[in-house]
């Protein structure tokens, strides 16, 4: 038997209803906040990710699904959405449409990581990006949006951690201080961090190993290096969050796994998740559009991980698909007679099903139950002769006779359409 690829999961009926529910909920929030949907290819040129995410990052160094296609071009299954959105914004000149451009997208991402709870190789994200605004209010709005979606999905005990990574004016000094600090620890660091210490010292702070984290308790803090503009920006982001009553915790050691972030960075954690507790993450990436050959427009955005969102969401019972009516036609004459009615009701927007296999009444009622039918219409030879049908309310079990002539009208009335 051929099995699915490790870390790639089927999303089955029973689960899909939850996905659709949360996606629709998110979509409603995106639209209410003034975002428009963009749908992108999942395959991009490898160079796009190397240039945006950064060569010396975990994602680019060891997590990407990269291959040569038949024309020997290096392509990559997207590990995240921001790079592709930026490419599309530049390529299609979308920035000319509005001074502030708000886009969202929903779809799969691919990273070759060790599969475990809340970590897959194909996973899914809800992404939102705003281009063209440097205002701190936009950062706060983006964060609030992520928070709203998660809360509306029923996630509890969310913890928003926030930091500012400074900007090209002030970060180089911090980077150097960090490099000096790490150089002194060299022998004690893990292999990855030894490499990061040279190539990308900020990334060391994001190390998942406790032995490294313990050493970094003494590391210099970015806030000691912020320029006046970064300090001001950050305090105004926090000010808006306070106005909007979004609770936050400043985490001066929060860095992100992607190089393109500047200033505001944040993660929303759900402690109930265990080891992989970050359900959403994002931040500002002014300069990325320009680095990718576009206009010098600022950007800020986030990604919510759908698999983790589903783990913390509180979903009502009864999300499973139900049908309005099951038609139990007994014998082919009855089936032929009911066929046009089923077709008309379906076209009127009702969820209706019937049996084509000529099964027994008992089997058909069982099938109606499995489909969660609200009503079952029973039509056999007797009913046809007497020009009536039996309508059974599946919840209460009560039955009533309806004349075949007035059947459609009677059904529409009961099914509330
Ligand atoms: P982590 O530290 O958990 O590896 P990350 O920093 O790599 O996360 P981002 O690139 O910021 O994650 O992605 C944003 C969100 O996407 C994460 O907060 C998480 O919810 C989700 N996510 C990232 N990688 C995976 C994965 N392999 N499987 C499932 N969800 C993921
Ligand atoms: Mg990761």
GROMACS .gro file of C-alpha atoms and ligand atoms in nm:
model
  449
    1UNK     CA    1   0.000   0.000   0.000
    2UNK     CA    2   0.126   0.346  -0.084
    3UNK     CA    3   0.109   0.581   0.212
    4UNK     CA    4   0.113   0.960   0.232
    5UNK     CA    5   0.451   1.128   0.267
    6UNK     CA    6   0.574   1.166   0.627
    7UNK     CA    7   0.460   1.496   0.776
    8UNK     CA    8   0.191   1.538   0.511
    9UNK     CA    9  -0.158   1.474   0.644
   10UNK     CA   10  -0.499   1.410   0.498
   11UNK     CA   11  -0.767   1.637   0.636
   12UNK     CA   12  -1.072   1.413   0.649
   13UNK     CA   13  -1.447   1.472   0.658
   14UNK     CA   14  -1.529   1.548   1.020
   15UNK     CA   15  -1.213   1.763   1.034
   16UNK     CA   16  -1.274   1.964   0.717
   17UNK     CA   17  -1.589   2.117   0.867
   18UNK     CA   18  -1.373   2.267   1.144
   19UNK     CA   19  -1.123   2.399   0.892
   20UNK     CA   20  -1.393   2.563   0.684
   21UNK     CA   21  -1.553   2.709   0.994
   22UNK     CA   22  -1.227   2.870   1.114
   23UNK     CA   23  -1.127   2.983   0.765
   24UNK     CA   24  -1.465   3.150   0.715
   25UNK     CA   25  -1.441   3.313   1.054
   26UNK     CA   26  -1.094   3.448   0.969
   27UNK     CA   27  -1.207   3.557   0.624
   28UNK     CA   28  -1.489   3.760   0.780
   29UNK     CA   29  -1.243   3.938   1.010
   30UNK     CA   30  -0.998   4.004   0.725
   31UNK     CA   31  -1.272   4.160   0.513
   32UNK     CA   32  -1.408   4.363   0.806
   33UNK     CA   33  -1.060   4.500   0.867
   34UNK     CA   34  -1.034   4.607   0.502
   35UNK     CA   35  -0.814   4.326   0.369
   36UNK     CA   36  -0.858   4.173   0.024
   37UNK     CA   37  -0.774   3.818  -0.068
   38UNK     CA   38  -0.479   3.721  -0.284
   39UNK     CA   39  -0.410   3.362  -0.397
   40UNK     CA   40  -0.059   3.268  -0.488
   41UNK     CA   41   0.131   2.977  -0.641
   42UNK     CA   42   0.282   2.740  -0.387
   43UNK     CA   43   0.593   2.707  -0.601
   44UNK     CA   44   0.841   2.992  -0.642
   45UNK     CA   45   1.196   3.037  -0.761
   46UNK     CA   46   1.433   2.936  -0.484
   47UNK     CA   47   1.613   3.267  -0.502
   48UNK     CA   48   1.303   3.451  -0.379
   49UNK     CA   49   1.321   3.278  -0.041
   50UNK     CA   50   1.699   3.289  -0.013
   51UNK     CA   51   1.691   3.665  -0.066
   52UNK     CA   52   1.397   3.744   0.161
   53UNK     CA   53   1.406   3.498   0.450
   54UNK     CA   54   1.787   3.511   0.459
   55UNK     CA   55   2.059   3.261   0.364
   56UNK     CA   56   2.167   3.198   0.723
   57UNK     CA   57   1.830   3.097   0.865
   58UNK     CA   58   1.701   2.755   0.967
   59UNK     CA   59   1.435   2.771   0.700
   60UNK     CA   60   1.672   2.836   0.411
   61UNK     CA   61   1.961   2.630   0.543
   62UNK     CA   62   1.775   2.313   0.624
   63UNK     CA   63   1.398   2.324   0.595
   64UNK     CA   64   1.307   2.404   0.236
   65UNK     CA   65   1.170   2.162  -0.020
   66UNK     CA   66   1.396   2.263  -0.306
   67UNK     CA   67   1.444   2.076  -0.631
   68UNK     CA   68   1.549   2.119  -0.991
   69UNK     CA   69   1.258   2.088  -1.229
   70UNK     CA   70   1.284   1.931  -1.574
   71UNK     CA   71   1.428   2.248  -1.720
   72UNK     CA   72   1.694   2.252  -1.446
   73UNK     CA   73   1.552   2.553  -1.269
   74UNK     CA   74   1.579   2.557  -0.890
   75UNK     CA   75   1.230   2.580  -0.742
   76UNK     CA   76   1.102   2.569  -0.385
   77UNK     CA   77   0.769   2.482  -0.226
   78UNK     CA   78   0.692   2.796  -0.030
   79UNK     CA   79   0.795   2.770   0.337
   80UNK     CA   80   0.604   3.089   0.422
   81UNK     CA   81   0.379   3.339   0.247
   82UNK     CA   82   0.529   3.685   0.287
   83UNK     CA   83   0.798   3.645   0.021
   84UNK     CA   84   0.546   3.533  -0.240
   85UNK     CA   85   0.304   3.811  -0.151
   86UNK     CA   86   0.584   4.068  -0.188
   87UNK     CA   87   0.679   3.919  -0.524
   88UNK     CA   88   0.319   3.937  -0.643
   89UNK     CA   89   0.277   4.294  -0.517
   90UNK     CA   90   0.585   4.402  -0.712
   91UNK     CA   91   0.520   4.195  -1.023
   92UNK     CA   92   0.158   4.312  -1.055
   93UNK     CA   93   0.221   4.670  -0.944
   94UNK     CA   94  -0.044   4.632  -0.672
   95UNK     CA   95   0.112   4.911  -0.467
   96UNK     CA   96  -0.019   5.161  -0.725
   97UNK     CA   97  -0.378   5.073  -0.633
   98UNK     CA   98  -0.381   5.217  -0.285
   99UNK     CA   99  -0.149   5.408  -0.060
  100UNK     CA  100  -0.206   5.144   0.204
  101UNK     CA  101  -0.251   4.797   0.059
  102UNK     CA  102  -0.402   4.527   0.281
  103UNK     CA  103  -0.387   4.166   0.162
  104UNK     CA  104  -0.461   3.826   0.309
  105UNK     CA  105  -0.409   3.471   0.191
  106UNK     CA  106  -0.490   3.125   0.322
  107UNK     CA  107  -0.307   2.811   0.223
  108UNK     CA  108  -0.040   2.544   0.268
  109UNK     CA  109   0.330   2.595   0.349
  110UNK     CA  110   0.609   2.336   0.337
  111UNK     CA  111   0.906   2.286   0.566
  112UNK     CA  112   1.120   1.978   0.611
  113UNK     CA  113   1.111   1.965   0.992
  114UNK     CA  114   1.069   1.682   1.240
  115UNK     CA  115   0.696   1.605   1.251
  116UNK     CA  116   0.539   1.616   1.598
  117UNK     CA  117   0.235   1.765   1.769
  118UNK     CA  118   0.169   2.104   1.608
  119UNK     CA  119   0.453   2.056   1.359
  120UNK     CA  120   0.405   1.914   1.013
  121UNK     CA  121   0.589   1.924   0.684
  122UNK     CA  122   0.286   2.053   0.502
  123UNK     CA  123   0.105   2.293   0.732
  124UNK     CA  124  -0.137   2.576   0.671
  125UNK     CA  125  -0.141   2.943   0.752
  126UNK     CA  126  -0.373   3.240   0.758
  127UNK     CA  127  -0.161   3.536   0.646
  128UNK     CA  128  -0.226   3.909   0.656
  129UNK     CA  129   0.008   4.179   0.521
  130UNK     CA  130  -0.015   4.559   0.507
  131UNK     CA  131   0.207   4.751   0.265
  132UNK     CA  132   0.268   5.125   0.255
  133UNK     CA  133   0.221   5.222   0.618
  134UNK     CA  134   0.496   5.300   0.862
  135UNK     CA  135   0.251   5.414   1.128
  136UNK     CA  136   0.270   5.232   1.462
  137UNK     CA  137  -0.110   5.220   1.453
  138UNK     CA  138  -0.084   4.970   1.167
  139UNK     CA  139   0.135   4.737   1.374
  140UNK     CA  140  -0.119   4.750   1.656
  141UNK     CA  141  -0.404   4.692   1.412
  142UNK     CA  142  -0.237   4.384   1.265
  143UNK     CA  143  -0.173   4.242   1.611
  144UNK     CA  144  -0.530   4.313   1.719
  145UNK     CA  145  -0.660   4.139   1.408
  146UNK     CA  146  -0.461   3.822   1.483
  147UNK     CA  147  -0.578   3.833   1.844
  148UNK     CA  148  -0.943   3.885   1.741
  149UNK     CA  149  -0.940   3.588   1.505
  150UNK     CA  150  -0.788   3.356   1.761
  151UNK     CA  151  -1.026   3.470   2.033
  152UNK     CA  152  -1.330   3.442   1.807
  153UNK     CA  153  -1.222   3.084   1.739
  154UNK     CA  154  -1.242   3.023   2.112
  155UNK     CA  155  -0.868   3.015   2.192
  156UNK     CA  156  -0.808   3.092   2.560
  157UNK     CA  157  -0.520   3.213   2.777
  158UNK     CA  158  -0.348   3.372   2.480
  159UNK     CA  159  -0.022   3.544   2.556
  160UNK     CA  160   0.101   3.818   2.325
  161UNK     CA  161   0.477   3.870   2.345
  162UNK     CA  162   0.617   4.172   2.172
  163UNK     CA  163   0.955   4.326   2.102
  164UNK     CA  164   1.123   4.568   1.865
  165UNK     CA  165   1.426   4.453   1.667
  166UNK     CA  166   1.538   4.806   1.587
  167UNK     CA  167   1.616   4.927   1.237
  168UNK     CA  168   1.916   4.956   1.002
  169UNK     CA  169   2.018   5.269   1.196
  170UNK     CA  170   2.046   5.103   1.536
  171UNK     CA  171   2.059   4.728   1.486
  172UNK     CA  172   2.417   4.699   1.352
  173UNK     CA  173   2.556   4.818   1.688
  174UNK     CA  174   2.342   4.561   1.869
  175UNK     CA  175   2.447   4.289   1.626
  176UNK     CA  176   2.812   4.368   1.693
  177UNK     CA  177   2.761   4.368   2.071
  178UNK     CA  178   2.587   4.033   2.041
  179UNK     CA  179   2.864   3.895   1.821
  180UNK     CA  180   3.124   3.997   2.083
  181UNK     CA  181   2.916   3.841   2.358
  182UNK     CA  182   2.875   3.514   2.167
  183UNK     CA  183   3.245   3.501   2.075
  184UNK     CA  184   3.330   3.477   2.444
  185UNK     CA  185   3.093   3.182   2.489
  186UNK     CA  186   3.202   3.000   2.181
  187UNK     CA  187   3.305   2.668   2.341
  188UNK     CA  188   2.982   2.635   2.535
  189UNK     CA  189   2.740   2.692   2.244
  190UNK     CA  190   2.563   2.425   2.043
  191UNK     CA  191   2.692   2.357   1.695
  192UNK     CA  192   2.417   2.564   1.530
  193UNK     CA  193   2.478   2.863   1.754
  194UNK     CA  194   2.853   2.853   1.692
  195UNK     CA  195   2.777   2.897   1.326
  196UNK     CA  196   2.508   3.161   1.393
  197UNK     CA  197   2.747   3.356   1.619
  198UNK     CA  198   2.947   3.451   1.312
  199UNK     CA  199   2.695   3.458   1.033
  200UNK     CA  200   2.374   3.571   1.198
  201UNK     CA  201   2.411   3.639   1.572
  202UNK     CA  202   2.047   3.746   1.624
  203UNK     CA  203   1.934   3.401   1.521
  204UNK     CA  204   2.127   3.249   1.810
  205UNK     CA  205   1.878   3.408   2.052
  206UNK     CA  206   1.604   3.201   1.887
  207UNK     CA  207   1.785   2.873   1.967
  208UNK     CA  208   1.550   2.607   2.104
  209UNK     CA  209   1.820   2.443   2.323
  210UNK     CA  210   1.793   2.513   2.693
  211UNK     CA  211   2.170   2.500   2.743
  212UNK     CA  212   2.207   2.791   2.499
  213UNK     CA  213   1.909   2.981   2.637
  214UNK     CA  214   2.060   2.968   2.986
  215UNK     CA  215   2.377   3.134   2.854
  216UNK     CA  216   2.179   3.403   2.673
  217UNK     CA  217   2.022   3.529   2.996
  218UNK     CA  218   2.322   3.763   3.014
  219UNK     CA  219   2.314   3.868   2.648
  220UNK     CA  220   2.292   4.237   2.560
  221UNK     CA  221   1.938   4.359   2.501
  222UNK     CA  222   1.824   4.528   2.182
  223UNK     CA  223   1.636   4.794   2.379
  224UNK     CA  224   1.967   4.933   2.502
  225UNK     CA  225   2.051   5.006   2.140
  226UNK     CA  226   1.722   5.139   2.000
  227UNK     CA  227   1.749   5.473   1.821
  228UNK     CA  228   1.504   5.746   1.918
  229UNK     CA  229   1.274   5.671   1.622
  230UNK     CA  230   1.253   5.299   1.710
  231UNK     CA  231   1.190   5.375   2.076
  232UNK     CA  232   0.911   5.616   1.983
  233UNK     CA  233   0.758   5.371   1.732
  234UNK     CA  234   0.752   5.088   1.984
  235UNK     CA  235   0.598   5.293   2.260
  236UNK     CA  236   0.321   5.410   2.026
  237UNK     CA  237   0.245   5.050   1.920
  238UNK     CA  238   0.212   4.960   2.289
  239UNK     CA  239  -0.001   5.270   2.343
  240UNK     CA  240  -0.252   5.158   2.082
  241UNK     CA  241  -0.261   4.806   2.225
  242UNK     CA  242  -0.341   4.957   2.563
  243UNK     CA  243  -0.616   5.172   2.413
  244UNK     CA  244  -0.762   4.862   2.249
  245UNK     CA  245  -0.716   4.662   2.570
  246UNK     CA  246  -0.507   4.393   2.402
  247UNK     CA  247  -0.291   4.251   2.682
  248UNK     CA  248   0.078   4.215   2.599
  249UNK     CA  249   0.403   4.111   2.758
  250UNK     CA  250   0.728   4.274   2.650
  251UNK     CA  251   0.986   4.010   2.567
  252UNK     CA  252   1.320   4.182   2.507
  253UNK     CA  253   1.473   3.854   2.380
  254UNK     CA  254   1.212   3.779   2.119
  255UNK     CA  255   1.367   3.748   1.775
  256UNK     CA  256   1.218   3.578   1.474
  257UNK     CA  257   1.343   3.300   1.252
  258UNK     CA  258   1.339   3.518   0.942
  259UNK     CA  259   1.589   3.791   0.866
  260UNK     CA  260   1.353   4.042   0.715
  261UNK     CA  261   1.196   4.169   1.035
  262UNK     CA  262   1.265   4.521   1.165
  263UNK     CA  263   1.111   4.702   1.459
  264UNK     CA  264   0.791   4.537   1.585
  265UNK     CA  265   0.799   4.159   1.616
  266UNK     CA  266   0.547   3.954   1.806
  267UNK     CA  267   0.429   3.605   1.885
  268UNK     CA  268   0.098   3.494   2.024
  269UNK     CA  269   0.133   3.187   2.241
  270UNK     CA  270  -0.120   2.945   2.375
  271UNK     CA  271   0.030   2.770   2.678
  272UNK     CA  272  -0.212   2.477   2.635
  273UNK     CA  273  -0.020   2.376   2.322
  274UNK     CA  274   0.287   2.248   2.504
  275UNK     CA  275   0.624   2.259   2.329
  276UNK     CA  276   0.504   2.416   2.002
  277UNK     CA  277   0.308   2.691   2.171
  278UNK     CA  278   0.332   2.975   1.918
  279UNK     CA  279   0.005   2.989   1.733
  280UNK     CA  280   0.067   3.319   1.551
  281UNK     CA  281   0.371   3.527   1.472
  282UNK     CA  282   0.461   3.832   1.273
  283UNK     CA  283   0.610   4.174   1.258
  284UNK     CA  284   0.733   4.459   1.048
  285UNK     CA  285   0.955   4.416   0.743
  286UNK     CA  286   1.023   4.763   0.602
  287UNK     CA  287   1.286   4.731   0.332
  288UNK     CA  288   1.189   4.383   0.214
  289UNK     CA  289   0.994   4.505  -0.088
  290UNK     CA  290   1.288   4.719  -0.195
  291UNK     CA  291   1.535   4.435  -0.140
  292UNK     CA  292   1.325   4.224  -0.376
  293UNK     CA  293   1.346   4.489  -0.647
  294UNK     CA  294   1.024   4.675  -0.570
  295UNK     CA  295   0.949   5.025  -0.445
  296UNK     CA  296   1.071   5.124  -0.099
  297UNK     CA  297   0.745   5.059   0.082
  298UNK     CA  298   0.717   4.942   0.442
  299UNK     CA  299   0.529   4.627   0.535
  300UNK     CA  300   0.391   4.454   0.840
  301UNK     CA  301   0.205   4.124   0.875
  302UNK     CA  302   0.141   3.799   1.057
  303UNK     CA  303   0.078   3.432   1.008
  304UNK     CA  304  -0.154   3.216   1.216
  305UNK     CA  305  -0.074   2.845   1.204
  306UNK     CA  306  -0.400   2.664   1.126
  307UNK     CA  307  -0.304   2.328   1.278
  308UNK     CA  308  -0.217   2.493   1.608
  309UNK     CA  309  -0.524   2.717   1.588
  310UNK     CA  310  -0.738   2.403   1.555
  311UNK     CA  311  -0.572   2.256   1.863
  312UNK     CA  312  -0.669   2.554   2.078
  313UNK     CA  313  -0.998   2.649   1.913
  314UNK     CA  314  -1.319   2.581   2.099
  315UNK     CA  315  -1.555   2.454   1.834
  316UNK     CA  316  -1.923   2.410   1.888
  317UNK     CA  317  -2.074   2.068   1.844
  318UNK     CA  318  -2.288   2.028   1.537
  319UNK     CA  319  -2.031   2.159   1.292
  320UNK     CA  320  -2.057   1.832   1.104
  321UNK     CA  321  -2.238   1.865   0.775
  322UNK     CA  322  -2.610   1.783   0.794
  323UNK     CA  323  -2.861   1.743   0.522
  324UNK     CA  324  -3.213   1.881   0.520
  325UNK     CA  325  -3.389   1.586   0.367
  326UNK     CA  326  -3.326   1.225   0.277
  327UNK     CA  327  -3.565   1.072   0.027
  328UNK     CA  328  -3.619   0.702   0.089
  329UNK     CA  329  -3.776   0.586  -0.235
  330UNK     CA  330  -3.865   0.218  -0.229
  331UNK     CA  331  -3.847   0.063  -0.572
  332UNK     CA  332  -3.748   0.217  -0.900
  333UNK     CA  333  -4.092   0.354  -0.986
  334UNK     CA  334  -4.089   0.560  -0.667
  335UNK     CA  335  -3.728   0.662  -0.730
  336UNK     CA  336  -3.814   0.784  -1.081
  337UNK     CA  337  -4.110   0.977  -0.942
  338UNK     CA  338  -3.901   1.148  -0.670
  339UNK     CA  339  -3.598   1.227  -0.888
  340UNK     CA  340  -3.726   1.559  -1.031
  341UNK     CA  341  -3.835   1.674  -0.684
  342UNK     CA  342  -3.490   1.604  -0.535
  343UNK     CA  343  -3.332   1.788  -0.826
  344UNK     CA  344  -3.557   2.093  -0.786
  345UNK     CA  345  -3.499   2.112  -0.409
  346UNK     CA  346  -3.123   2.089  -0.461
  347UNK     CA  347  -3.135   2.373  -0.710
  348UNK     CA  348  -3.334   2.576  -0.459
  349UNK     CA  349  -3.038   2.544  -0.223
  350UNK     CA  350  -3.147   2.261   0.003
  351UNK     CA  351  -2.922   1.972   0.100
  352UNK     CA  352  -3.108   1.666  -0.020
  353UNK     CA  353  -2.998   1.310  -0.089
  354UNK     CA  354  -3.160   0.988  -0.204
  355UNK     CA  355  -3.077   0.625  -0.252
  356UNK     CA  356  -3.014   0.488  -0.601
  357UNK     CA  357  -2.928   0.135  -0.491
  358UNK     CA  358  -3.281   0.010  -0.421
  359UNK     CA  359  -3.203  -0.076  -0.062
  360UNK     CA  360  -3.449  -0.170   0.211
  361UNK     CA  361  -3.633   0.092   0.416
  362UNK     CA  362  -3.428  -0.002   0.721
  363UNK     CA  363  -3.100   0.048   0.535
  364UNK     CA  364  -3.218   0.379   0.394
  365UNK     CA  365  -3.325   0.512   0.736
  366UNK     CA  366  -2.983   0.417   0.867
  367UNK     CA  367  -2.823   0.608   0.583
  368UNK     CA  368  -3.047   0.911   0.657
  369UNK     CA  369  -2.929   0.903   1.019
  370UNK     CA  370  -2.566   0.882   0.914
  371UNK     CA  371  -2.610   1.190   0.698
  372UNK     CA  372  -2.774   1.376   0.986
  373UNK     CA  373  -3.095   1.432   0.789
  374UNK     CA  374  -3.352   1.656   0.957
  375UNK     CA  375  -3.635   1.483   0.770
  376UNK     CA  376  -3.677   1.164   0.575
  377UNK     CA  377  -3.942   1.131   0.308
  378UNK     CA  378  -4.065   0.776   0.260
  379UNK     CA  379  -4.230   0.680  -0.067
  380UNK     CA  380  -4.312   0.318  -0.146
  381UNK     CA  381  -4.563   0.140  -0.370
  382UNK     CA  382  -4.849   0.187  -0.123
  383UNK     CA  383  -4.780   0.556  -0.094
  384UNK     CA  384  -4.767   0.594  -0.472
  385UNK     CA  385  -5.101   0.418  -0.505
  386UNK     CA  386  -5.258   0.644  -0.244
  387UNK     CA  387  -5.081   0.951  -0.391
  388UNK     CA  388  -4.913   1.046  -0.066
  389UNK     CA  389  -4.579   1.029   0.107
  390UNK     CA  390  -4.468   0.986   0.465
  391UNK     CA  391  -4.252   1.261   0.615
  392UNK     CA  392  -4.057   1.161   0.921
  393UNK     CA  393  -3.903   1.414   1.158
  394UNK     CA  394  -3.577   1.239   1.241
  395UNK     CA  395  -3.530   1.414   1.573
  396UNK     CA  396  -3.873   1.350   1.726
  397UNK     CA  397  -3.957   1.041   1.523
  398UNK     CA  398  -4.304   1.175   1.447
  399UNK     CA  399  -4.450   1.108   1.102
  400UNK     CA  400  -4.712   1.280   0.891
  401UNK     CA  401  -4.878   1.207   0.560
  402UNK     CA  402  -4.843   1.458   0.280
  403UNK     CA  403  -5.024   1.439  -0.050
  404UNK     CA  404  -4.792   1.399  -0.347
  405UNK     CA  405  -4.959   1.691  -0.522
  406UNK     CA  406  -4.865   1.942  -0.254
  407UNK     CA  407  -4.536   1.777  -0.170
  408UNK     CA  408  -4.290   2.040  -0.286
  409UNK     CA  409  -4.478   2.322  -0.121
  410UNK     CA  410  -4.513   2.131   0.205
  411UNK     CA  411  -4.143   2.040   0.211
  412UNK     CA  412  -4.031   2.394   0.139
  413UNK     CA  413  -4.248   2.517   0.423
  414UNK     CA  414  -4.105   2.269   0.673
  415UNK     CA  415  -3.745   2.309   0.558
  416UNK     CA  416  -3.773   2.684   0.598
  417UNK     CA  417  -3.694   2.795   0.248
  418LIG     P1  418   0.846   2.762   1.544
  418LIG     O1  419   0.931   2.841   1.636
  418LIG     O2  420   0.729   2.694   1.611
  418LIG     O3  421   0.923   2.671   1.454
  418LIG     P2  422   0.849   2.956   1.338
  418LIG     O4  423   0.912   3.073   1.400
  418LIG     O5  424   0.930   2.869   1.251
  418LIG     O6  425   0.777   2.868   1.449
  418LIG     P3  426   0.682   3.111   1.163
  418LIG     O7  427   0.770   3.098   1.047
  418LIG     O8  428   0.676   3.240   1.233
  418LIG     O9  429   0.713   2.995   1.267
  418LIG    O10  430   0.534   3.065   1.124
  418LIG     C1  431   0.419   3.124   1.181
  418LIG     C2  432   0.329   3.019   1.240
  418LIG    O11  433   0.313   2.910   1.151
  418LIG     C3  434   0.383   2.954   1.366
  418LIG    O12  435   0.355   3.033   1.477
  418LIG     C4  436   0.307   2.824   1.369
  418LIG    O13  437   0.177   2.842   1.421
  418LIG     C5  438   0.298   2.789   1.224
  418LIG     N1  439   0.403   2.693   1.186
  418LIG     C6  440   0.532   2.718   1.153
  418LIG     N2  441   0.597   2.605   1.122
  418LIG     C7  442   0.505   2.504   1.135
  418LIG     C8  443   0.508   2.362   1.115
  418LIG     N3  444   0.619   2.300   1.073
  418LIG     N4  445   0.395   2.291   1.139
  418LIG     C9  446   0.281   2.352   1.179
  418LIG     N5  447   0.272   2.485   1.198
  418LIG    C10  448   0.382   2.561   1.177
  419LIG    MG1  449   1.029   2.683   1.274
   0.00000   0.00000   0.00000
